[in-house]
Amino acid sequence: MKLLTILFATFILALLGTKIFQGDWNFLFSGNLGMAVFIIFTGLAHFKFQKGMAMMIPDFIPGKLFWVYFTGIIEIAAGIGLMIPSIRELTAFLLLIFYVLVFVANIRSSKKKVNIFKADYTGPGMGYLYKERIPIQIILIAWTWYFGIYLN
């Protein structure tokens, strides 16, 4: 849930900033900036915790580190894309698909108790999936749809 602090704090600060500097609450900008900062932050984590993230990928997929770095770049690009109005909706749609695919990897890593920070099998397991990851995933999907597609 710590990661959601980035999303919510950025959203609130941007919302206050738009009210102060533009005279109005800009929910569209603030919501997309919140998600952009969040997804860029998680994308950068792919380069810091690459070994642990590689453990999330099924054994039958070759080039695990390539996919960790590639998805990190995809997340950073998505964060940038959410801030460009002409491609925001397409970016949000692709990000929704990405969130579903990532969730499959999260199920597998929870079953195997992968600890991405230590790159070992001492992670919290299925309890984390049920108590934290599923709610987080629902929030990310709803947020991306609302601010990236619905309000856009």
mmCIF file with all atom_site columns, C-alpha atoms in Angstrom:
data_model
loop_
_atom_site.group_PDB
_atom_site.id
_atom_site.type_symbol
_atom_site.label_atom_id
_atom_site.label_alt_id
_atom_site.label_comp_id
_atom_site.label_asym_id
_atom_site.label_entity_id
_atom_site.label_seq_id
_atom_site.pdbx_PDB_ins_code
_atom_site.Cartn_x
_atom_site.Cartn_y
_atom_site.Cartn_z
_atom_site.occupancy
_atom_site.B_iso_or_equiv
_atom_site.pdbx_formal_charge
_atom_site.auth_seq_id
_atom_site.auth_comp_id
_atom_site.auth_asym_id
_atom_site.auth_atom_id
_atom_site.pdbx_PDB_model_num
ATOM 1   C CA . MET A 1 1   ? 0.000   0.000   0.000   1.00 0.00 ? 1   MET A CA 1
ATOM 2   C CA . LYS A 1 2   ? 3.040   2.270   0.310   1.00 0.00 ? 2   LYS A CA 1
ATOM 3   C CA . LEU A 1 3   ? 3.064   2.765   -3.441  1.00 0.00 ? 3   LEU A CA 1
ATOM 4   C CA . LEU A 1 4   ? -0.454  4.160   -3.351  1.00 0.00 ? 4   LEU A CA 1
ATOM 5   C CA . THR A 1 5   ? 0.887   7.013   -1.223  1.00 0.00 ? 5   THR A CA 1
ATOM 6   C CA . ILE A 1 6   ? 2.762   8.211   -4.304  1.00 0.00 ? 6   ILE A CA 1
ATOM 7   C CA . LEU A 1 7   ? -0.424  8.132   -6.372  1.00 0.00 ? 7   LEU A CA 1
ATOM 8   C CA . PHE A 1 8   ? -2.627  9.892   -3.813  1.00 0.00 ? 8   PHE A CA 1
ATOM 9   C CA . ALA A 1 9   ? -0.032  12.424  -2.630  1.00 0.00 ? 9   ALA A CA 1
ATOM 10  C CA . THR A 1 10  ? 0.816   13.479  -6.187  1.00 0.00 ? 10  THR A CA 1
ATOM 11  C CA . PHE A 1 11  ? -2.888  13.755  -7.027  1.00 0.00 ? 11  PHE A CA 1
ATOM 12  C CA . ILE A 1 12  ? -3.645  15.919  -3.973  1.00 0.00 ? 12  ILE A CA 1
ATOM 13  C CA . LEU A 1 13  ? -0.601  18.159  -4.464  1.00 0.00 ? 13  LEU A CA 1
ATOM 14  C CA . ALA A 1 14  ? -1.407  18.625  -8.160  1.00 0.00 ? 14  ALA A CA 1
ATOM 15  C CA . LEU A 1 15  ? -5.047  19.323  -7.358  1.00 0.00 ? 15  LEU A CA 1
ATOM 16  C CA . LEU A 1 16  ? -4.064  21.964  -4.794  1.00 0.00 ? 16  LEU A CA 1
ATOM 17  C CA . GLY A 1 17  ? -1.517  23.394  -7.217  1.00 0.00 ? 17  GLY A CA 1
ATOM 18  C CA . THR A 1 18  ? -4.058  23.757  -10.010 1.00 0.00 ? 18  THR A CA 1
ATOM 19  C CA . LYS A 1 19  ? -6.503  25.441  -7.626  1.00 0.00 ? 19  LYS A CA 1
ATOM 20  C CA . ILE A 1 20  ? -3.861  27.882  -6.387  1.00 0.00 ? 20  ILE A CA 1
ATOM 21  C CA . PHE A 1 21  ? -2.203  28.679  -9.727  1.00 0.00 ? 21  PHE A CA 1
ATOM 22  C CA . GLN A 1 22  ? -5.103  28.263  -12.179 1.00 0.00 ? 22  GLN A CA 1
ATOM 23  C CA . GLY A 1 23  ? -7.984  29.164  -9.892  1.00 0.00 ? 23  GLY A CA 1
ATOM 24  C CA . ASP A 1 24  ? -9.819  25.882  -10.476 1.00 0.00 ? 24  ASP A CA 1
ATOM 25  C CA . TRP A 1 25  ? -9.547  22.224  -9.527  1.00 0.00 ? 25  TRP A CA 1
ATOM 26  C CA . ASN A 1 26  ? -8.121  20.346  -12.521 1.00 0.00 ? 26  ASN A CA 1
ATOM 27  C CA . PHE A 1 27  ? -9.091  16.731  -11.839 1.00 0.00 ? 27  PHE A CA 1
ATOM 28  C CA . LEU A 1 28  ? -8.116  15.469  -15.300 1.00 0.00 ? 28  LEU A CA 1
ATOM 29  C CA . PHE A 1 29  ? -4.568  16.814  -15.069 1.00 0.00 ? 29  PHE A CA 1
ATOM 30  C CA . SER A 1 30  ? -4.124  15.899  -11.399 1.00 0.00 ? 30  SER A CA 1
ATOM 31  C CA . GLY A 1 31  ? -5.421  12.351  -11.787 1.00 0.00 ? 31  GLY A CA 1
ATOM 32  C CA . ASN A 1 32  ? -3.219  11.650  -14.767 1.00 0.00 ? 32  ASN A CA 1
ATOM 33  C CA . LEU A 1 33  ? -0.187  13.243  -13.134 1.00 0.00 ? 33  LEU A CA 1
ATOM 34  C CA . GLY A 1 34  ? -0.735  11.064  -10.062 1.00 0.00 ? 34  GLY A CA 1
ATOM 35  C CA . MET A 1 35  ? -0.811  7.918   -12.175 1.00 0.00 ? 35  MET A CA 1
ATOM 36  C CA . ALA A 1 36  ? 2.090   9.115   -14.323 1.00 0.00 ? 36  ALA A CA 1
ATOM 37  C CA . VAL A 1 37  ? 4.339   9.642   -11.299 1.00 0.00 ? 37  VAL A CA 1
ATOM 38  C CA . PHE A 1 38  ? 3.213   6.315   -9.824  1.00 0.00 ? 38  PHE A CA 1
ATOM 39  C CA . ILE A 1 39  ? 3.849   4.303   -13.001 1.00 0.00 ? 39  ILE A CA 1
ATOM 40  C CA . ILE A 1 40  ? 7.178   6.021   -13.703 1.00 0.00 ? 40  ILE A CA 1
ATOM 41  C CA . PHE A 1 41  ? 8.265   5.248   -10.127 1.00 0.00 ? 41  PHE A CA 1
ATOM 42  C CA . THR A 1 42  ? 7.329   1.567   -10.543 1.00 0.00 ? 42  THR A CA 1
ATOM 43  C CA . GLY A 1 43  ? 9.039   1.514   -13.945 1.00 0.00 ? 43  GLY A CA 1
ATOM 44  C CA . LEU A 1 44  ? 12.266  2.765   -12.402 1.00 0.00 ? 44  LEU A CA 1
ATOM 45  C CA . ALA A 1 45  ? 11.987  0.033   -9.750  1.00 0.00 ? 45  ALA A CA 1
ATOM 46  C CA . HIS A 1 46  ? 12.457  -2.505  -12.565 1.00 0.00 ? 46  HIS A CA 1
ATOM 47  C CA . PHE A 1 47  ? 16.041  -1.316  -12.833 1.00 0.00 ? 47  PHE A CA 1
ATOM 48  C CA . LYS A 1 48  ? 16.719  -1.373  -9.088  1.00 0.00 ? 48  LYS A CA 1
ATOM 49  C CA . PHE A 1 49  ? 15.061  -4.710  -8.247  1.00 0.00 ? 49  PHE A CA 1
ATOM 50  C CA . GLN A 1 50  ? 15.627  -6.500  -11.560 1.00 0.00 ? 50  GLN A CA 1
ATOM 51  C CA . LYS A 1 51  ? 16.716  -9.839  -10.043 1.00 0.00 ? 51  LYS A CA 1
ATOM 52  C CA . GLY A 1 52  ? 13.660  -10.126 -7.823  1.00 0.00 ? 52  GLY A CA 1
ATOM 53  C CA . MET A 1 53  ? 11.328  -9.082  -10.626 1.00 0.00 ? 53  MET A CA 1
ATOM 54  C CA . ALA A 1 54  ? 12.914  -11.643 -12.939 1.00 0.00 ? 54  ALA A CA 1
ATOM 55  C CA . MET A 1 55  ? 11.891  -14.308 -10.413 1.00 0.00 ? 55  MET A CA 1
ATOM 56  C CA . MET A 1 56  ? 8.244   -13.408 -11.097 1.00 0.00 ? 56  MET A CA 1
ATOM 57  C CA . ILE A 1 57  ? 8.499   -14.504 -14.718 1.00 0.00 ? 57  ILE A CA 1
ATOM 58  C CA . PRO A 1 58  ? 7.635   -18.146 -15.531 1.00 0.00 ? 58  PRO A CA 1
ATOM 59  C CA . ASP A 1 59  ? 10.577  -20.442 -16.266 1.00 0.00 ? 59  ASP A CA 1
ATOM 60  C CA . PHE A 1 60  ? 9.425   -21.197 -19.810 1.00 0.00 ? 60  PHE A CA 1
ATOM 61  C CA . ILE A 1 61  ? 9.928   -17.548 -20.844 1.00 0.00 ? 61  ILE A CA 1
ATOM 62  C CA . PRO A 1 62  ? 13.532  -16.915 -21.966 1.00 0.00 ? 62  PRO A CA 1
ATOM 63  C CA . GLY A 1 63  ? 15.426  -13.686 -21.397 1.00 0.00 ? 63  GLY A CA 1
ATOM 64  C CA . LYS A 1 64  ? 13.867  -12.774 -18.071 1.00 0.00 ? 64  LYS A CA 1
ATOM 65  C CA . LEU A 1 65  ? 16.032  -9.694  -17.489 1.00 0.00 ? 65  LEU A CA 1
ATOM 66  C CA . PHE A 1 66  ? 15.148  -8.413  -20.939 1.00 0.00 ? 66  PHE A CA 1
ATOM 67  C CA . TRP A 1 67  ? 11.434  -8.561  -20.035 1.00 0.00 ? 67  TRP A CA 1
ATOM 68  C CA . VAL A 1 68  ? 12.027  -6.876  -16.680 1.00 0.00 ? 68  VAL A CA 1
ATOM 69  C CA . TYR A 1 69  ? 13.864  -3.983  -18.343 1.00 0.00 ? 69  TYR A CA 1
ATOM 70  C CA . PHE A 1 70  ? 11.407  -3.866  -21.255 1.00 0.00 ? 70  PHE A CA 1
ATOM 71  C CA . THR A 1 71  ? 8.364   -3.633  -18.965 1.00 0.00 ? 71  THR A CA 1
ATOM 72  C CA . GLY A 1 72  ? 10.169  -0.975  -16.923 1.00 0.00 ? 72  GLY A CA 1
ATOM 73  C CA . ILE A 1 73  ? 10.625  1.082   -20.083 1.00 0.00 ? 73  ILE A CA 1
ATOM 74  C CA . ILE A 1 74  ? 6.971   0.449   -21.013 1.00 0.00 ? 74  ILE A CA 1
ATOM 75  C CA . GLU A 1 75  ? 5.852   1.764   -17.614 1.00 0.00 ? 75  GLU A CA 1
ATOM 76  C CA . ILE A 1 76  ? 7.995   4.888   -17.921 1.00 0.00 ? 76  ILE A CA 1
ATOM 77  C CA . ALA A 1 77  ? 6.656   5.482   -21.450 1.00 0.00 ? 77  ALA A CA 1
ATOM 78  C CA . ALA A 1 78  ? 3.091   5.002   -20.188 1.00 0.00 ? 78  ALA A CA 1
ATOM 79  C CA . GLY A 1 79  ? 3.646   7.632   -17.518 1.00 0.00 ? 79  GLY A CA 1
ATOM 80  C CA . ILE A 1 80  ? 4.807   10.066  -20.171 1.00 0.00 ? 80  ILE A CA 1
ATOM 81  C CA . GLY A 1 81  ? 1.946   9.072   -22.477 1.00 0.00 ? 81  GLY A CA 1
ATOM 82  C CA . LEU A 1 82  ? -0.674  9.823   -19.828 1.00 0.00 ? 82  LEU A CA 1
ATOM 83  C CA . MET A 1 83  ? 0.518   13.429  -19.778 1.00 0.00 ? 83  MET A CA 1
ATOM 84  C CA . ILE A 1 84  ? 0.168   13.913  -23.538 1.00 0.00 ? 84  ILE A CA 1
ATOM 85  C CA . PRO A 1 85  ? -3.507  14.661  -24.252 1.00 0.00 ? 85  PRO A CA 1
ATOM 86  C CA . SER A 1 86  ? -3.437  13.386  -27.854 1.00 0.00 ? 86  SER A CA 1
ATOM 87  C CA . ILE A 1 87  ? -2.311  9.880   -26.816 1.00 0.00 ? 87  ILE A CA 1
ATOM 88  C CA . ARG A 1 88  ? -3.702  9.762   -23.268 1.00 0.00 ? 88  ARG A CA 1
ATOM 89  C CA . GLU A 1 89  ? -6.719  7.579   -24.043 1.00 0.00 ? 89  GLU A CA 1
ATOM 90  C CA . LEU A 1 90  ? -4.713  5.039   -26.063 1.00 0.00 ? 90  LEU A CA 1
ATOM 91  C CA . THR A 1 91  ? -2.034  4.987   -23.361 1.00 0.00 ? 91  THR A CA 1
ATOM 92  C CA . ALA A 1 92  ? -4.658  4.414   -20.657 1.00 0.00 ? 92  ALA A CA 1
ATOM 93  C CA . PHE A 1 93  ? -6.261  1.596   -22.644 1.00 0.00 ? 93  PHE A CA 1
ATOM 94  C CA . LEU A 1 94  ? -2.896  -0.133  -23.158 1.00 0.00 ? 94  LEU A CA 1
ATOM 95  C CA . LEU A 1 95  ? -2.056  0.422   -19.494 1.00 0.00 ? 95  LEU A CA 1
ATOM 96  C CA . LEU A 1 96  ? -5.298  -1.338  -18.500 1.00 0.00 ? 96  LEU A CA 1
ATOM 97  C CA . ILE A 1 97  ? -4.248  -4.380  -20.549 1.00 0.00 ? 97  ILE A CA 1
ATOM 98  C CA . PHE A 1 98  ? -0.790  -4.179  -18.978 1.00 0.00 ? 98  PHE A CA 1
ATOM 99  C CA . TYR A 1 99  ? -2.290  -4.152  -15.463 1.00 0.00 ? 99  TYR A CA 1
ATOM 100 C CA . VAL A 1 100 ? -4.210  -7.341  -16.188 1.00 0.00 ? 100 VAL A CA 1
ATOM 101 C CA . LEU A 1 101 ? -1.078  -9.065  -17.519 1.00 0.00 ? 101 LEU A CA 1
ATOM 102 C CA . VAL A 1 102 ? 1.008   -7.885  -14.579 1.00 0.00 ? 102 VAL A CA 1
ATOM 103 C CA . PHE A 1 103 ? -1.611  -9.213  -12.190 1.00 0.00 ? 103 PHE A CA 1
ATOM 104 C CA . VAL A 1 104 ? -1.081  -12.698 -13.613 1.00 0.00 ? 104 VAL A CA 1
ATOM 105 C CA . ALA A 1 105 ? 2.622   -12.358 -12.747 1.00 0.00 ? 105 ALA A CA 1
ATOM 106 C CA . ASN A 1 106 ? 1.662   -11.165 -9.257  1.00 0.00 ? 106 ASN A CA 1
ATOM 107 C CA . ILE A 1 107 ? -0.453  -14.275 -8.690  1.00 0.00 ? 107 ILE A CA 1
ATOM 108 C CA . ARG A 1 108 ? 2.482   -16.486 -9.661  1.00 0.00 ? 108 ARG A CA 1
ATOM 109 C CA . SER A 1 109 ? 4.948   -14.570 -7.506  1.00 0.00 ? 109 SER A CA 1
ATOM 110 C CA . SER A 1 110 ? 2.597   -14.701 -4.512  1.00 0.00 ? 110 SER A CA 1
ATOM 111 C CA . LYS A 1 111 ? 2.249   -18.459 -4.859  1.00 0.00 ? 111 LYS A CA 1
ATOM 112 C CA . LYS A 1 112 ? 6.047   -18.810 -4.967  1.00 0.00 ? 112 LYS A CA 1
ATOM 113 C CA . LYS A 1 113 ? 6.547   -16.240 -2.157  1.00 0.00 ? 113 LYS A CA 1
ATOM 114 C CA . VAL A 1 114 ? 8.883   -14.137 -4.302  1.00 0.00 ? 114 VAL A CA 1
ATOM 115 C CA . ASN A 1 115 ? 10.442  -11.234 -2.450  1.00 0.00 ? 115 ASN A CA 1
ATOM 116 C CA . ILE A 1 116 ? 11.384  -8.815  -5.242  1.00 0.00 ? 116 ILE A CA 1
ATOM 117 C CA . PHE A 1 117 ? 13.431  -6.614  -2.900  1.00 0.00 ? 117 PHE A CA 1
ATOM 118 C CA . LYS A 1 118 ? 15.689  -9.428  -1.647  1.00 0.00 ? 118 LYS A CA 1
ATOM 119 C CA . ALA A 1 119 ? 15.476  -11.601 -4.791  1.00 0.00 ? 119 ALA A CA 1
ATOM 120 C CA . ASP A 1 120 ? 14.609  -14.704 -2.794  1.00 0.00 ? 120 ASP A CA 1
ATOM 121 C CA . TYR A 1 121 ? 11.584  -16.762 -1.744  1.00 0.00 ? 121 TYR A CA 1
ATOM 122 C CA . THR A 1 122 ? 10.852  -15.095 1.616   1.00 0.00 ? 122 THR A CA 1
ATOM 123 C CA . GLY A 1 123 ? 7.962   -12.965 0.365   1.00 0.00 ? 123 GLY A CA 1
ATOM 124 C CA . PRO A 1 124 ? 4.589   -12.626 2.079   1.00 0.00 ? 124 PRO A CA 1
ATOM 125 C CA . GLY A 1 125 ? 2.811   -15.106 -0.170  1.00 0.00 ? 125 GLY A CA 1
ATOM 126 C CA . MET A 1 126 ? -0.891  -15.340 -0.908  1.00 0.00 ? 126 MET A CA 1
ATOM 127 C CA . GLY A 1 127 ? -1.902  -13.163 2.055   1.00 0.00 ? 127 GLY A CA 1
ATOM 128 C CA . TYR A 1 128 ? -0.278  -10.215 0.292   1.00 0.00 ? 128 TYR A CA 1
ATOM 129 C CA . LEU A 1 129 ? -2.165  -11.011 -2.881  1.00 0.00 ? 129 LEU A CA 1
ATOM 130 C CA . TYR A 1 130 ? -5.547  -11.056 -1.175  1.00 0.00 ? 130 TYR A CA 1
ATOM 131 C CA . LYS A 1 131 ? -5.039  -8.224  1.310   1.00 0.00 ? 131 LYS A CA 1
ATOM 132 C CA . GLU A 1 132 ? -2.968  -5.790  -0.721  1.00 0.00 ? 132 GLU A CA 1
ATOM 133 C CA . ARG A 1 133 ? -2.329  -6.639  -4.361  1.00 0.00 ? 133 ARG A CA 1
ATOM 134 C CA . ILE A 1 134 ? -5.921  -7.243  -5.453  1.00 0.00 ? 134 ILE A CA 1
ATOM 135 C CA . PRO A 1 135 ? -7.176  -3.980  -3.865  1.00 0.00 ? 135 PRO A CA 1
ATOM 136 C CA . ILE A 1 136 ? -4.219  -2.091  -5.349  1.00 0.00 ? 136 ILE A CA 1
ATOM 137 C CA . GLN A 1 137 ? -4.871  -3.585  -8.779  1.00 0.00 ? 137 GLN A CA 1
ATOM 138 C CA . ILE A 1 138 ? -8.551  -2.618  -8.618  1.00 0.00 ? 138 ILE A CA 1
ATOM 139 C CA . ILE A 1 139 ? -7.623  0.957   -7.653  1.00 0.00 ? 139 ILE A CA 1
ATOM 140 C CA . LEU A 1 140 ? -5.050  1.212   -10.466 1.00 0.00 ? 140 LEU A CA 1
ATOM 141 C CA . ILE A 1 141 ? -7.479  -0.101  -13.067 1.00 0.00 ? 141 ILE A CA 1
ATOM 142 C CA . ALA A 1 142 ? -10.347 2.122   -11.893 1.00 0.00 ? 142 ALA A CA 1
ATOM 143 C CA . TRP A 1 143 ? -8.076  5.174   -11.632 1.00 0.00 ? 143 TRP A CA 1
ATOM 144 C CA . THR A 1 144 ? -6.576  4.675   -15.078 1.00 0.00 ? 144 THR A CA 1
ATOM 145 C CA . TRP A 1 145 ? -9.984  4.153   -16.651 1.00 0.00 ? 145 TRP A CA 1
ATOM 146 C CA . TYR A 1 146 ? -11.559 7.139   -14.889 1.00 0.00 ? 146 TYR A CA 1
ATOM 147 C CA . PHE A 1 147 ? -8.840  9.716   -15.474 1.00 0.00 ? 147 PHE A CA 1
ATOM 148 C CA . GLY A 1 148 ? -7.311  8.345   -18.678 1.00 0.00 ? 148 GLY A CA 1
ATOM 149 C CA . ILE A 1 149 ? -10.461 7.368   -20.569 1.00 0.00 ? 149 ILE A CA 1
ATOM 150 C CA . TYR A 1 150 ? -13.707 8.469   -18.913 1.00 0.00 ? 150 TYR A CA 1
ATOM 151 C CA . LEU A 1 151 ? -12.765 12.077  -18.064 1.00 0.00 ? 151 LEU A CA 1
ATOM 152 C CA . ASN A 1 152 ? -10.636 12.404  -21.182 1.00 0.00 ? 152 ASN A CA 1
#
